Amino acid sequence: MYRTAAKRLLGTGLTTTRLLRLPKPRPTLIIPYSSHTSESPISNQSLNPNQSNPTAASPPSTAREEEGHRRDESMRKPRAEFQEEQARVLAASLRHVARLGWTEEAMIAGSRDVGVSPSIVGSFSRKEAALVEYFMDECLQLLIDRVDSGLDLQNLIPSERVSKLVRIRLEMQIPYMSKWPQALSIQAHPVNVPTSFKQRAMLVDEIWHSVGDGASDLDWYVKRTVLGGVYSTTEIYMLTDDSPEYRDTWAFLDDRVKDAFDMKKSIQEAKYFAQDIGAGVGKSFQGLMNGVMQTMSRRGGSSAF
Amino acid sequence: MALRLISRRFGSRILSYRSSSVASLHSHATSFGFQEVKEEDKSKLVGNVFTNVASSYDIMNDVMSGGLHRLWKERLVGKLSPFAGMKHLDVAGGTGDVAFRIFDAVNSVKHRALRKVDEESLEETQIYVCDINPNMLNVGKQRAAERGLRDNKSLVWVEGDAEALSFDDHSMDGYTIAFGIRNVTHIEKALSEAYRVLKRGGRFLCLELSHVDIPVFKDVYDLYSFKVIPNLGELIAGDRDSYQYLVESVRRFPPQEKFATMIADAGFEKVEYENLVGGVVAIHSAIKL
């Protein structure tokens, strides 16, 4: 249920959507006064020797159907090629980030590594943000892979599971830690906020999904907001942590997660208590006393969050 | 290369569409504004137009567009995002507007301070300005001298034809053509030449006057084009006919979508266009992969 929710959140491919869905042909939008993307509407037979041979040989009578089919294929092929090329350039750029930061220079260096002219960097929308977003997507994909390939979560209580997953995710950022503040500031630009918000929402959703969360209704939102807060505060704490192997960060993380779970318990208790008060006011004083006794015994027995 | 073009044509579209598009391309090749001329004559006629207008070209641009053409060119260069060490080709860039902007973008102190640019990659930057008309190039060279860039090695002024460029294959990082492609006799040749000289990952950007579809604005624009501009041409440049040709050639040029298809046919990827001022001007961009 949550993967589909995450798909809904992801929308129509704002980020490189390799993880949860394959690239789909984008419909050409007609927006007056502004930019219009026309992605080779009929067909684009660029560098595809394999395609051109069968097309030359096809008989003209069935030309129309086959043209349509071939048109679809060739529409998909060059676009996929372009996405792949972009992904390749971004992946190569990541290697330069530690030295050059999340900047165009890193992307130019990356494009030279791949053997493509650095002009391609000009075609990325919101250049540095594209690099940061690619990295965030990559990390999420890695996290999903790690969870799927049998991370041992069964023996842990939920709060420890959450801690472990957040820790795994944050450890992926360690190689870029010196430049991470720059990445955060890029993500905070108003232009980039929608995408970075979506990515974080997906991340948080994925973590709860892996923990085995079974909630629905209001709880779903509360849980994700709280975890989002825990994640962000830990991320920022990590920026200034210089303890060996980030021990202090993990301790901070454990404390925050415990607080979150405790808070949930206290909120529940407060809810029951308020219910009883309300009930008691409607009944007699005796009824009120009974209600209070019940609450106290329930609190003593509650262990789950 | 001819074989590649042929195989593309086979696979690219339904036969009827193909014949209509060939017809309209053929019509561009033989249209001189609203007149019909022989293909061989077109480039001579266009040459005459620009020989006549060269000296007042920049002033007329300012007057006709109300200074907006500067913003359009800024936007073009912004989209290009030039970098130090780039090899760029500006075709039909006679008086050097776009080339100077690219030069400034790469060499400005602010740019260099913000980015870690090393001196030697700055040296390697080459901006070629190619134009078929030597008079336009001379005006450009004069303006370069006025800016103190006469002997600067980064700016290279080349006389050449957009349909048959003298540059090597895969040699350019960027290719721009601002307000020039509608004057070319065979647009597809210019596009395939652009494709040829660009490196892998190189960008093609075209700034051109284009078609307006917005109901009321369209009529205002037509009125302005056909009534005001030729008169301005007569008043300021003393040449009504050249400016009459100019506004007519804009109408004969393919509309945005059609032109985008042509660019895609030349082999480019990620073909997009952006309308400025409701379609009066359009910037088409594409990448060679």
PDB file of C-alpha atoms in Angstrom, chain B:
ATOM      1  CA  MET B   1      25.636  10.890 -44.952  1.00  0.00           C
ATOM      2  CA  ALA B   2      23.235  10.914 -47.904  1.00  0.00           C
ATOM      3  CA  LEU B   3      22.425   7.282 -47.155  1.00  0.00           C
ATOM      4  CA  ARG B   4      21.625   8.179 -43.575  1.00  0.00           C
ATOM      5  CA  LEU B   5      19.289  10.921 -44.727  1.00  0.00           C
ATOM      6  CA  ILE B   6      17.536   8.552 -47.113  1.00  0.00           C
ATOM      7  CA  SER B   7      17.077   5.810 -44.533  1.00  0.00           C
ATOM      8  CA  ARG B   8      15.703   8.369 -42.116  1.00  0.00           C
ATOM      9  CA  ARG B   9      13.205   9.521 -44.674  1.00  0.00           C
ATOM     10  CA  PHE B  10      11.944   5.982 -45.208  1.00  0.00           C
ATOM     11  CA  GLY B  11      11.276   5.322 -41.617  1.00  0.00           C
ATOM     12  CA  SER B  12      10.337   8.697 -40.428  1.00  0.00           C
ATOM     13  CA  ARG B  13       6.774   9.428 -41.457  1.00  0.00           C
ATOM     14  CA  ILE B  14       3.643   8.507 -43.425  1.00  0.00           C
ATOM     15  CA  LEU B  15       4.146   9.059 -47.133  1.00  0.00           C
ATOM     16  CA  SER B  16       1.493  11.733 -47.519  1.00  0.00           C
ATOM     17  CA  TYR B  17       2.877  13.798 -44.681  1.00  0.00           C
ATOM     18  CA  ARG B  18       6.303  13.407 -46.199  1.00  0.00           C
ATOM     19  CA  SER B  19       5.251  14.813 -49.528  1.00  0.00           C
ATOM     20  CA  SER B  20       3.534  17.809 -47.942  1.00  0.00           C
ATOM     21  CA  SER B  21       6.566  18.581 -45.833  1.00  0.00           C
ATOM     22  CA  VAL B  22       8.834  18.308 -48.851  1.00  0.00           C
ATOM     23  CA  ALA B  23       6.517  20.724 -50.609  1.00  0.00           C
ATOM     24  CA  SER B  24       6.708  23.277 -47.823  1.00  0.00           C
ATOM     25  CA  LEU B  25      10.479  22.937 -47.553  1.00  0.00           C
ATOM     26  CA  HIS B  26      10.694  23.334 -51.277  1.00  0.00           C
ATOM     27  CA  SER B  27       8.601  26.442 -50.878  1.00  0.00           C
ATOM     28  CA  HIS B  28      11.022  27.872 -48.330  1.00  0.00           C
ATOM     29  CA  ALA B  29      13.906  27.231 -50.676  1.00  0.00           C
ATOM     30  CA  THR B  30      12.230  29.203 -53.423  1.00  0.00           C
ATOM     31  CA  SER B  31      10.583  31.911 -51.413  1.00  0.00           C
ATOM     32  CA  PHE B  32      12.081  35.327 -51.065  1.00  0.00           C
ATOM     33  CA  GLY B  33       9.553  36.840 -48.706  1.00  0.00           C
ATOM     34  CA  PHE B  34       6.247  36.534 -50.501  1.00  0.00           C
ATOM     35  CA  GLN B  35       7.902  36.418 -53.917  1.00  0.00           C
ATOM     36  CA  GLU B  36       8.792  33.217 -55.693  1.00  0.00           C
ATOM     37  CA  VAL B  37      12.356  33.012 -56.941  1.00  0.00           C
ATOM     38  CA  LYS B  38      14.664  30.387 -58.335  1.00  0.00           C
ATOM     39  CA  GLU B  39      16.626  28.426 -55.736  1.00  0.00           C
ATOM     40  CA  GLU B  40      19.958  29.486 -57.168  1.00  0.00           C
ATOM     41  CA  ASP B  41      18.985  33.119 -56.936  1.00  0.00           C
ATOM     42  CA  LYS B  42      17.771  33.109 -53.392  1.00  0.00           C
ATOM     43  CA  SER B  43      21.105  33.268 -51.693  1.00  0.00           C
ATOM     44  CA  LYS B  44      22.272  36.092 -53.904  1.00  0.00           C
ATOM     45  CA  LEU B  45      19.146  38.073 -53.153  1.00  0.00           C
ATOM     46  CA  VAL B  46      19.521  37.501 -49.440  1.00  0.00           C
ATOM     47  CA  GLY B  47      23.145  38.532 -49.761  1.00  0.00           C
ATOM     48  CA  ASN B  48      22.100  41.793 -51.300  1.00  0.00           C
ATOM     49  CA  VAL B  49      19.642  42.449 -48.491  1.00  0.00           C
ATOM     50  CA  PHE B  50      22.295  42.088 -45.862  1.00  0.00           C
ATOM     51  CA  THR B  51      24.902  44.034 -47.724  1.00  0.00           C
ATOM     52  CA  ASN B  52      22.424  46.882 -47.742  1.00  0.00           C
ATOM     53  CA  VAL B  53      21.416  46.670 -44.135  1.00  0.00           C
ATOM     54  CA  ALA B  54      24.794  45.837 -42.556  1.00  0.00           C
ATOM     55  CA  SER B  55      25.668  49.298 -41.374  1.00  0.00           C
ATOM     56  CA  SER B  56      22.347  50.032 -39.750  1.00  0.00           C
ATOM     57  CA  TYR B  57      21.580  46.460 -38.686  1.00  0.00           C
ATOM     58  CA  ASP B  58      22.072  47.007 -34.987  1.00  0.00           C
ATOM     59  CA  ILE B  59      20.179  50.258 -34.783  1.00  0.00           C
ATOM     60  CA  MET B  60      17.281  48.813 -36.709  1.00  0.00           C
ATOM     61  CA  ASN B  61      17.172  45.817 -34.385  1.00  0.00           C
ATOM     62  CA  ASP B  62      16.852  48.127 -31.440  1.00  0.00           C
ATOM     63  CA  VAL B  63      14.152  50.204 -33.049  1.00  0.00           C
ATOM     64  CA  MET B  64      12.076  47.330 -34.395  1.00  0.00           C
ATOM     65  CA  SER B  65      12.071  45.296 -31.221  1.00  0.00           C
ATOM     66  CA  GLY B  66      12.091  48.184 -28.785  1.00  0.00           C
ATOM     67  CA  GLY B  67      15.376  46.984 -27.366  1.00  0.00           C
ATOM     68  CA  LEU B  68      13.901  43.579 -26.611  1.00  0.00           C
ATOM     69  CA  HIS B  69      16.306  41.765 -28.894  1.00  0.00           C
ATOM     70  CA  ARG B  70      18.985  42.251 -26.246  1.00  0.00           C
ATOM     71  CA  LEU B  71      16.915  40.367 -23.717  1.00  0.00           C
ATOM     72  CA  TRP B  72      16.241  37.617 -26.202  1.00  0.00           C
ATOM     73  CA  LYS B  73      19.924  37.184 -26.900  1.00  0.00           C
ATOM     74  CA  GLU B  74      20.699  37.208 -23.163  1.00  0.00           C
ATOM     75  CA  ARG B  75      18.184  34.436 -22.751  1.00  0.00           C
ATOM     76  CA  LEU B  76      19.754  32.475 -25.579  1.00  0.00           C
ATOM     77  CA  VAL B  77      23.204  32.698 -24.049  1.00  0.00           C
ATOM     78  CA  GLY B  78      21.801  31.899 -20.609  1.00  0.00           C
ATOM     79  CA  LYS B  79      20.299  28.728 -21.983  1.00  0.00           C
ATOM     80  CA  LEU B  80      23.593  27.789 -23.543  1.00  0.00           C
ATOM     81  CA  SER B  81      25.461  28.133 -20.205  1.00  0.00           C
ATOM     82  CA  PRO B  82      28.877  28.642 -21.743  1.00  0.00           C
ATOM     83  CA  PHE B  83      31.912  27.260 -19.958  1.00  0.00           C
ATOM     84  CA  ALA B  84      35.603  28.052 -20.133  1.00  0.00           C
ATOM     85  CA  GLY B  85      37.465  26.117 -22.767  1.00  0.00           C
ATOM     86  CA  MET B  86      34.411  25.705 -24.959  1.00  0.00           C
ATOM     87  CA  LYS B  87      34.535  25.691 -28.720  1.00  0.00           C
ATOM     88  CA  HIS B  88      31.511  27.524 -29.935  1.00  0.00           C
ATOM     89  CA  LEU B  89      30.194  28.338 -33.363  1.00  0.00           C
ATOM     90  CA  ASP B  90      27.832  31.214 -33.940  1.00  0.00           C
ATOM     91  CA  VAL B  91      26.429  31.010 -37.437  1.00  0.00           C
ATOM     92  CA  ALA B  92      24.947  34.011 -39.233  1.00  0.00           C
ATOM     93  CA  GLY B  93      26.278  35.968 -36.313  1.00  0.00           C
ATOM     94  CA  GLY B  94      27.700  38.754 -38.445  1.00  0.00           C
ATOM     95  CA  THR B  95      27.685  41.714 -36.134  1.00  0.00           C
ATOM     96  CA  GLY B  96      28.703  39.579 -33.198  1.00  0.00           C
ATOM     97  CA  ASP B  97      25.909  40.190 -30.675  1.00  0.00           C
ATOM     98  CA  VAL B  98      25.686  36.606 -29.497  1.00  0.00           C
ATOM     99  CA  ALA B  99      29.424  35.985 -29.725  1.00  0.00           C
ATOM    100  CA  PHE B 100      30.245  38.966 -27.528  1.00  0.00           C
ATOM    101  CA  ARG B 101      27.751  37.837 -24.956  1.00  0.00           C
ATOM    102  CA  ILE B 102      29.245  34.364 -24.852  1.00  0.00           C
ATOM    103  CA  PHE B 103      32.708  35.815 -24.580  1.00  0.00           C
ATOM    104  CA  ASP B 104      31.624  37.985 -21.670  1.00  0.00           C
ATOM    105  CA  ALA B 105      29.856  35.127 -19.976  1.00  0.00           C
ATOM    106  CA  VAL B 106      32.988  33.017 -20.001  1.00  0.00           C
ATOM    107  CA  ASN B 107      35.494  35.741 -19.217  1.00  0.00           C
ATOM    108  CA  SER B 108      33.657  37.944 -16.779  1.00  0.00           C
ATOM    109  CA  VAL B 109      35.412  38.457 -13.494  1.00  0.00           C
ATOM    110  CA  LYS B 110      32.336  37.469 -11.572  1.00  0.00           C
ATOM    111  CA  HIS B 111      32.135  34.195 -13.457  1.00  0.00           C
ATOM    112  CA  ARG B 112      35.761  33.453 -12.824  1.00  0.00           C
ATOM    113  CA  ALA B 113      35.566  34.323  -9.172  1.00  0.00           C
ATOM    114  CA  LEU B 114      32.552  32.121  -8.538  1.00  0.00           C
ATOM    115  CA  ARG B 115      33.883  29.132 -10.350  1.00  0.00           C
ATOM    116  CA  LYS B 116      37.260  27.526 -10.087  1.00  0.00           C
ATOM    117  CA  VAL B 117      38.485  28.228 -13.576  1.00  0.00           C
ATOM    118  CA  ASP B 118      42.059  27.656 -14.503  1.00  0.00           C
ATOM    119  CA  GLU B 119      43.775  30.072 -16.824  1.00  0.00           C
ATOM    120  CA  GLU B 120      44.665  27.578 -19.469  1.00  0.00           C
ATOM    121  CA  SER B 121      41.136  26.403 -20.064  1.00  0.00           C
ATOM    122  CA  LEU B 122      40.185  30.059 -20.385  1.00  0.00           C
ATOM    123  CA  GLU B 123      42.806  30.357 -23.118  1.00  0.00           C
ATOM    124  CA  GLU B 124      41.336  27.431 -24.976  1.00  0.00           C
ATOM    125  CA  THR B 125      37.955  29.062 -25.384  1.00  0.00           C
ATOM    126  CA  GLN B 126      37.271  29.594 -29.052  1.00  0.00           C
ATOM    127  CA  ILE B 127      34.248  31.417 -30.368  1.00  0.00           C
ATOM    128  CA  TYR B 128      33.881  31.256 -34.122  1.00  0.00           C
ATOM    129  CA  VAL B 129      31.622  33.770 -35.776  1.00  0.00           C
ATOM    130  CA  CYS B 130      30.577  32.591 -39.203  1.00  0.00           C
ATOM    131  CA  ASP B 131      28.636  34.662 -41.680  1.00  0.00           C
ATOM    132  CA  ILE B 132      28.111  34.403 -45.413  1.00  0.00           C
ATOM    133  CA  ASN B 133      28.213  38.147 -45.832  1.00  0.00           C
ATOM    134  CA  PRO B 134      31.595  39.880 -45.452  1.00  0.00           C
ATOM    135  CA  ASN B 135      29.993  43.268 -44.786  1.00  0.00           C
ATOM    136  CA  MET B 136      28.266  41.965 -41.697  1.00  0.00           C
ATOM    137  CA  LEU B 137      31.523  40.418 -40.528  1.00  0.00           C
ATOM    138  CA  ASN B 138      33.306  43.715 -40.972  1.00  0.00           C
ATOM    139  CA  VAL B 139      30.790  45.472 -38.798  1.00  0.00           C
ATOM    140  CA  GLY B 140      31.365  42.757 -36.217  1.00  0.00           C
ATOM    141  CA  LYS B 141      35.132  43.120 -36.372  1.00  0.00           C
ATOM    142  CA  GLN B 142      34.772  46.855 -35.923  1.00  0.00           C
ATOM    143  CA  ARG B 143      32.674  46.383 -32.829  1.00  0.00           C
ATOM    144  CA  ALA B 144      35.231  43.960 -31.474  1.00  0.00           C
ATOM    145  CA  ALA B 145      37.926  46.558 -31.981  1.00  0.00           C
ATOM    146  CA  GLU B 146      35.815  49.104 -30.133  1.00  0.00           C
ATOM    147  CA  ARG B 147      35.655  46.755 -27.173  1.00  0.00           C
ATOM    148  CA  GLY B 148      39.384  46.226 -27.263  1.00  0.00           C
ATOM    149  CA  LEU B 149      39.065  42.665 -28.483  1.00  0.00           C
ATOM    150  CA  ARG B 150      40.619  43.138 -31.907  1.00  0.00           C
ATOM    151  CA  ASP B 151      43.567  40.883 -31.256  1.00  0.00           C
ATOM    152  CA  ASN B 152      41.886  38.536 -28.844  1.00  0.00           C
ATOM    153  CA  LYS B 153      42.507  34.971 -29.925  1.00  0.00           C
ATOM    154  CA  SER B 154      39.225  33.685 -28.566  1.00  0.00           C
ATOM    155  CA  LEU B 155      37.119  35.419 -31.191  1.00  0.00           C
ATOM    156  CA  VAL B 156      37.581  34.145 -34.720  1.00  0.00           C
ATOM    157  CA  TRP B 157      35.722  35.717 -37.633  1.00  0.00           C
ATOM    158  CA  VAL B 158      35.104  33.313 -40.482  1.00  0.00           C
ATOM    159  CA  GLU B 159      33.337  33.834 -43.773  1.00  0.00           C
ATOM    160  CA  GLY B 160      31.268  30.799 -44.614  1.00  0.00           C
ATOM    161  CA  ASP B 161      27.966  29.314 -45.660  1.00  0.00           C
ATOM    162  CA  ALA B 162      25.647  27.739 -43.095  1.00  0.00           C
ATOM    163  CA  GLU B 163      24.815  25.018 -45.592  1.00  0.00           C
ATOM    164  CA  ALA B 164      28.445  24.036 -46.113  1.00  0.00           C
ATOM    165  CA  LEU B 165      30.520  24.787 -43.065  1.00  0.00           C
ATOM    166  CA  SER B 166      34.267  24.635 -43.260  1.00  0.00           C
ATOM    167  CA  PHE B 167      34.681  23.147 -39.792  1.00  0.00           C
ATOM    168  CA  ASP B 168      35.587  19.568 -38.925  1.00  0.00           C
ATOM    169  CA  ASP B 169      33.136  16.945 -37.753  1.00  0.00           C
ATOM    170  CA  HIS B 170      32.655  16.720 -34.002  1.00  0.00           C
ATOM    171  CA  SER B 171      34.563  19.876 -33.330  1.00  0.00           C
ATOM    172  CA  MET B 172      32.106  22.218 -31.601  1.00  0.00           C
ATOM    173  CA  ASP B 173      30.609  22.163 -28.140  1.00  0.00           C
ATOM    174  CA  GLY B 174      27.901  24.629 -29.032  1.00  0.00           C
ATOM    175  CA  TYR B 175      26.166  25.948 -32.124  1.00  0.00           C
ATOM    176  CA  THR B 176      23.937  28.982 -32.130  1.00  0.00           C
ATOM    177  CA  ILE B 177      22.120  30.708 -34.919  1.00  0.00           C
ATOM    178  CA  ALA B 178      20.272  33.865 -34.028  1.00  0.00           C
ATOM    179  CA  PHE B 179      17.855  35.374 -36.544  1.00  0.00           C
ATOM    180  CA  GLY B 180      19.732  33.690 -39.347  1.00  0.00           C
ATOM    181  CA  ILE B 181      18.135  30.407 -40.194  1.00  0.00           C
ATOM    182  CA  ARG B 182      15.193  31.843 -42.036  1.00  0.00           C
ATOM    183  CA  ASN B 183      17.605  33.401 -44.517  1.00  0.00           C
ATOM    184  CA  VAL B 184      19.140  30.064 -45.383  1.00  0.00           C
ATOM    185  CA  THR B 185      17.948  28.550 -48.642  1.00  0.00           C
ATOM    186  CA  HIS B 186      17.871  24.940 -47.513  1.00  0.00           C
ATOM    187  CA  ILE B 187      17.082  24.714 -43.821  1.00  0.00           C
ATOM    188  CA  GLU B 188      17.651  20.977 -43.574  1.00  0.00           C
ATOM    189  CA  LYS B 189      21.146  21.356 -44.965  1.00  0.00           C
ATOM    190  CA  ALA B 190      21.967  23.938 -42.338  1.00  0.00           C
ATOM    191  CA  LEU B 191      20.561  21.634 -39.667  1.00  0.00           C
ATOM    192  CA  SER B 192      22.529  18.647 -40.845  1.00  0.00           C
ATOM    193  CA  GLU B 193      25.681  20.727 -41.018  1.00  0.00           C
ATOM    194  CA  ALA B 194      25.004  21.780 -37.448  1.00  0.00           C
ATOM    195  CA  TYR B 195      24.633  18.127 -36.527  1.00  0.00           C
ATOM    196  CA  ARG B 196      27.866  17.291 -38.271  1.00  0.00           C
ATOM    197  CA  VAL B 197      30.102  19.833 -36.570  1.00  0.00           C
ATOM    198  CA  LEU B 198      28.782  19.300 -33.062  1.00  0.00           C
ATOM    199  CA  LYS B 199      30.513  16.974 -30.640  1.00  0.00           C
ATOM    200  CA  ARG B 200      28.652  14.323 -28.759  1.00  0.00           C
ATOM    201  CA  GLY B 201      26.687  16.145 -26.062  1.00  0.00           C
ATOM    202  CA  GLY B 202      26.928  19.401 -27.972  1.00  0.00           C
ATOM    203  CA  ARG B 203      23.990  21.770 -28.009  1.00  0.00           C
ATOM    204  CA  PHE B 204      22.133  23.385 -30.850  1.00  0.00           C
ATOM    205  CA  LEU B 205      20.285  26.613 -30.095  1.00  0.00           C
ATOM    206  CA  CYS B 206      18.275  28.632 -32.552  1.00  0.00           C
ATOM    207  CA  LEU B 207      16.733  32.021 -31.861  1.00  0.00           C
ATOM    208  CA  GLU B 208      14.286  33.043 -34.537  1.00  0.00           C
ATOM    209  CA  LEU B 209      11.234  35.112 -35.210  1.00  0.00           C
ATOM    210  CA  SER B 210       8.312  32.785 -35.240  1.00  0.00           C
ATOM    211  CA  HIS B 211       4.561  32.443 -35.432  1.00  0.00           C
ATOM    212  CA  VAL B 212       2.054  34.010 -33.082  1.00  0.00           C
ATOM    213  CA  ASP B 213      -1.225  32.226 -32.488  1.00  0.00           C
ATOM    214  CA  ILE B 214      -2.807  34.296 -29.783  1.00  0.00           C
ATOM    215  CA  PRO B 215      -6.004  35.791 -31.245  1.00  0.00           C
ATOM    216  CA  VAL B 216      -5.905  39.564 -30.729  1.00  0.00           C
ATOM    217  CA  PHE B 217      -2.182  39.854 -30.312  1.00  0.00           C
ATOM    218  CA  LYS B 218      -1.664  38.167 -33.665  1.00  0.00           C
ATOM    219  CA  ASP B 219      -3.481  40.952 -35.454  1.00  0.00           C
ATOM    220  CA  VAL B 220      -1.611  43.640 -33.589  1.00  0.00           C
ATOM    221  CA  TYR B 221       1.628  41.934 -34.507  1.00  0.00           C
ATOM    222  CA  ASP B 222       0.661  41.639 -38.166  1.00  0.00           C
ATOM    223  CA  LEU B 223      -0.274  45.280 -38.267  1.00  0.00           C
ATOM    224  CA  TYR B 224       3.001  46.264 -36.682  1.00  0.00           C
ATOM    225  CA  SER B 225       4.992  44.029 -39.034  1.00  0.00           C
ATOM    226  CA  PHE B 226       3.460  45.079 -42.298  1.00  0.00           C
ATOM    227  CA  LYS B 227       2.641  48.695 -41.643  1.00  0.00           C
ATOM    228  CA  VAL B 228       5.239  49.969 -39.222  1.00  0.00           C
ATOM    229  CA  ILE B 229       8.460  48.079 -39.913  1.00  0.00           C
ATOM    230  CA  PRO B 230       8.908  48.801 -43.629  1.00  0.00           C
ATOM    231  CA  ASN B 231       8.290  52.457 -42.907  1.00  0.00           C
ATOM    232  CA  LEU B 232      10.861  52.424 -40.151  1.00  0.00           C
ATOM    233  CA  GLY B 233      13.240  50.764 -42.582  1.00  0.00           C
ATOM    234  CA  GLU B 234      12.721  53.560 -45.056  1.00  0.00           C
ATOM    235  CA  LEU B 235      13.073  56.252 -42.434  1.00  0.00           C
ATOM    236  CA  ILE B 236      16.119  55.023 -40.603  1.00  0.00           C
ATOM    237  CA  ALA B 237      18.001  52.799 -43.002  1.00  0.00           C
ATOM    238  CA  GLY B 238      16.696  54.261 -46.224  1.00  0.00           C
ATOM    239  CA  ASP B 239      15.755  50.797 -47.464  1.00  0.00           C
ATOM    240  CA  ARG B 240      12.100  49.827 -47.467  1.00  0.00           C
ATOM    241  CA  ASP B 241      12.498  46.693 -49.587  1.00  0.00           C
ATOM    242  CA  SER B 242      14.936  44.908 -47.338  1.00  0.00           C
ATOM    243  CA  TYR B 243      12.640  45.276 -44.386  1.00  0.00           C
ATOM    244  CA  GLN B 244       9.664  44.240 -46.424  1.00  0.00           C
ATOM    245  CA  TYR B 245      11.599  41.085 -47.248  1.00  0.00           C
ATOM    246  CA  LEU B 246      12.347  40.633 -43.574  1.00  0.00           C
ATOM    247  CA  VAL B 247       8.752  40.626 -42.377  1.00  0.00           C
ATOM    248  CA  GLU B 248       7.612  38.462 -45.274  1.00  0.00           C
ATOM    249  CA  SER B 249      10.345  35.909 -44.661  1.00  0.00           C
ATOM    250  CA  VAL B 250       9.193  35.564 -41.079  1.00  0.00           C
ATOM    251  CA  ARG B 251       5.737  34.568 -42.272  1.00  0.00           C
ATOM    252  CA  ARG B 252       7.122  31.997 -44.718  1.00  0.00           C
ATOM    253  CA  PHE B 253       9.311  30.319 -42.139  1.00  0.00           C
ATOM    254  CA  PRO B 254       7.893  27.043 -40.715  1.00  0.00           C
ATOM    255  CA  PRO B 255       6.003  27.337 -37.428  1.00  0.00           C
ATOM    256  CA  GLN B 256       7.497  26.231 -34.117  1.00  0.00           C
ATOM    257  CA  GLU B 257       6.276  22.625 -34.123  1.00  0.00           C
ATOM    258  CA  LYS B 258       7.245  22.055 -37.720  1.00  0.00           C
ATOM    259  CA  PHE B 259      10.696  23.460 -37.186  1.00  0.00           C
ATOM    260  CA  ALA B 260      11.115  21.289 -34.097  1.00  0.00           C
ATOM    261  CA  THR B 261      10.300  18.252 -36.216  1.00  0.00           C
ATOM    262  CA  MET B 262      12.886  19.289 -38.750  1.00  0.00           C
ATOM    263  CA  ILE B 263      15.494  19.575 -36.033  1.00  0.00           C
ATOM    264  CA  ALA B 264      14.588  16.126 -34.757  1.00  0.00           C
ATOM    265  CA  ASP B 265      14.869  14.773 -38.285  1.00  0.00           C
ATOM    266  CA  ALA B 266      18.413  16.036 -38.502  1.00  0.00           C
ATOM    267  CA  GLY B 267      19.207  13.627 -35.690  1.00  0.00           C
ATOM    268  CA  PHE B 268      19.028  15.807 -32.629  1.00  0.00           C
ATOM    269  CA  GLU B 269      17.608  14.676 -29.284  1.00  0.00           C
ATOM    270  CA  LYS B 270      15.629  16.458 -26.615  1.00  0.00           C
ATOM    271  CA  VAL B 271      14.214  19.003 -29.031  1.00  0.00           C
ATOM    272  CA  GLU B 272      12.394  21.756 -27.167  1.00  0.00           C
ATOM    273  CA  TYR B 273      11.260  25.250 -27.877  1.00  0.00           C
ATOM    274  CA  GLU B 274      10.382  28.234 -25.777  1.00  0.00           C
ATOM    275  CA  ASN B 275       8.140  31.040 -26.990  1.00  0.00           C
ATOM    276  CA  LEU B 276       9.042  34.541 -25.996  1.00  0.00           C
ATOM    277  CA  VAL B 277       6.573  37.416 -26.235  1.00  0.00           C
ATOM    278  CA  GLY B 278       3.763  35.060 -27.081  1.00  0.00           C
ATOM    279  CA  GLY B 279       5.502  33.506 -30.080  1.00  0.00           C
ATOM    280  CA  VAL B 280       7.027  36.548 -31.719  1.00  0.00           C
ATOM    281  CA  VAL B 281      10.361  34.913 -30.998  1.00  0.00           C
ATOM    282  CA  ALA B 282      11.118  31.274 -30.290  1.00  0.00           C
ATOM    283  CA  ILE B 283      14.259  29.617 -28.975  1.00  0.00           C
ATOM    284  CA  HIS B 284      14.616  26.047 -30.193  1.00  0.00           C
ATOM    285  CA  SER B 285      17.176  23.910 -28.378  1.00  0.00           C
ATOM    286  CA  ALA B 286      18.439  20.392 -28.939  1.00  0.00           C
ATOM    287  CA  ILE B 287      21.308  18.086 -28.075  1.00  0.00           C
ATOM    288  CA  LYS B 288      23.397  15.844 -30.267  1.00  0.00           C
ATOM    289  CA  LEU B 289      23.946  12.450 -28.679  1.00  0.00           C
TER     290      LEU B 289
END
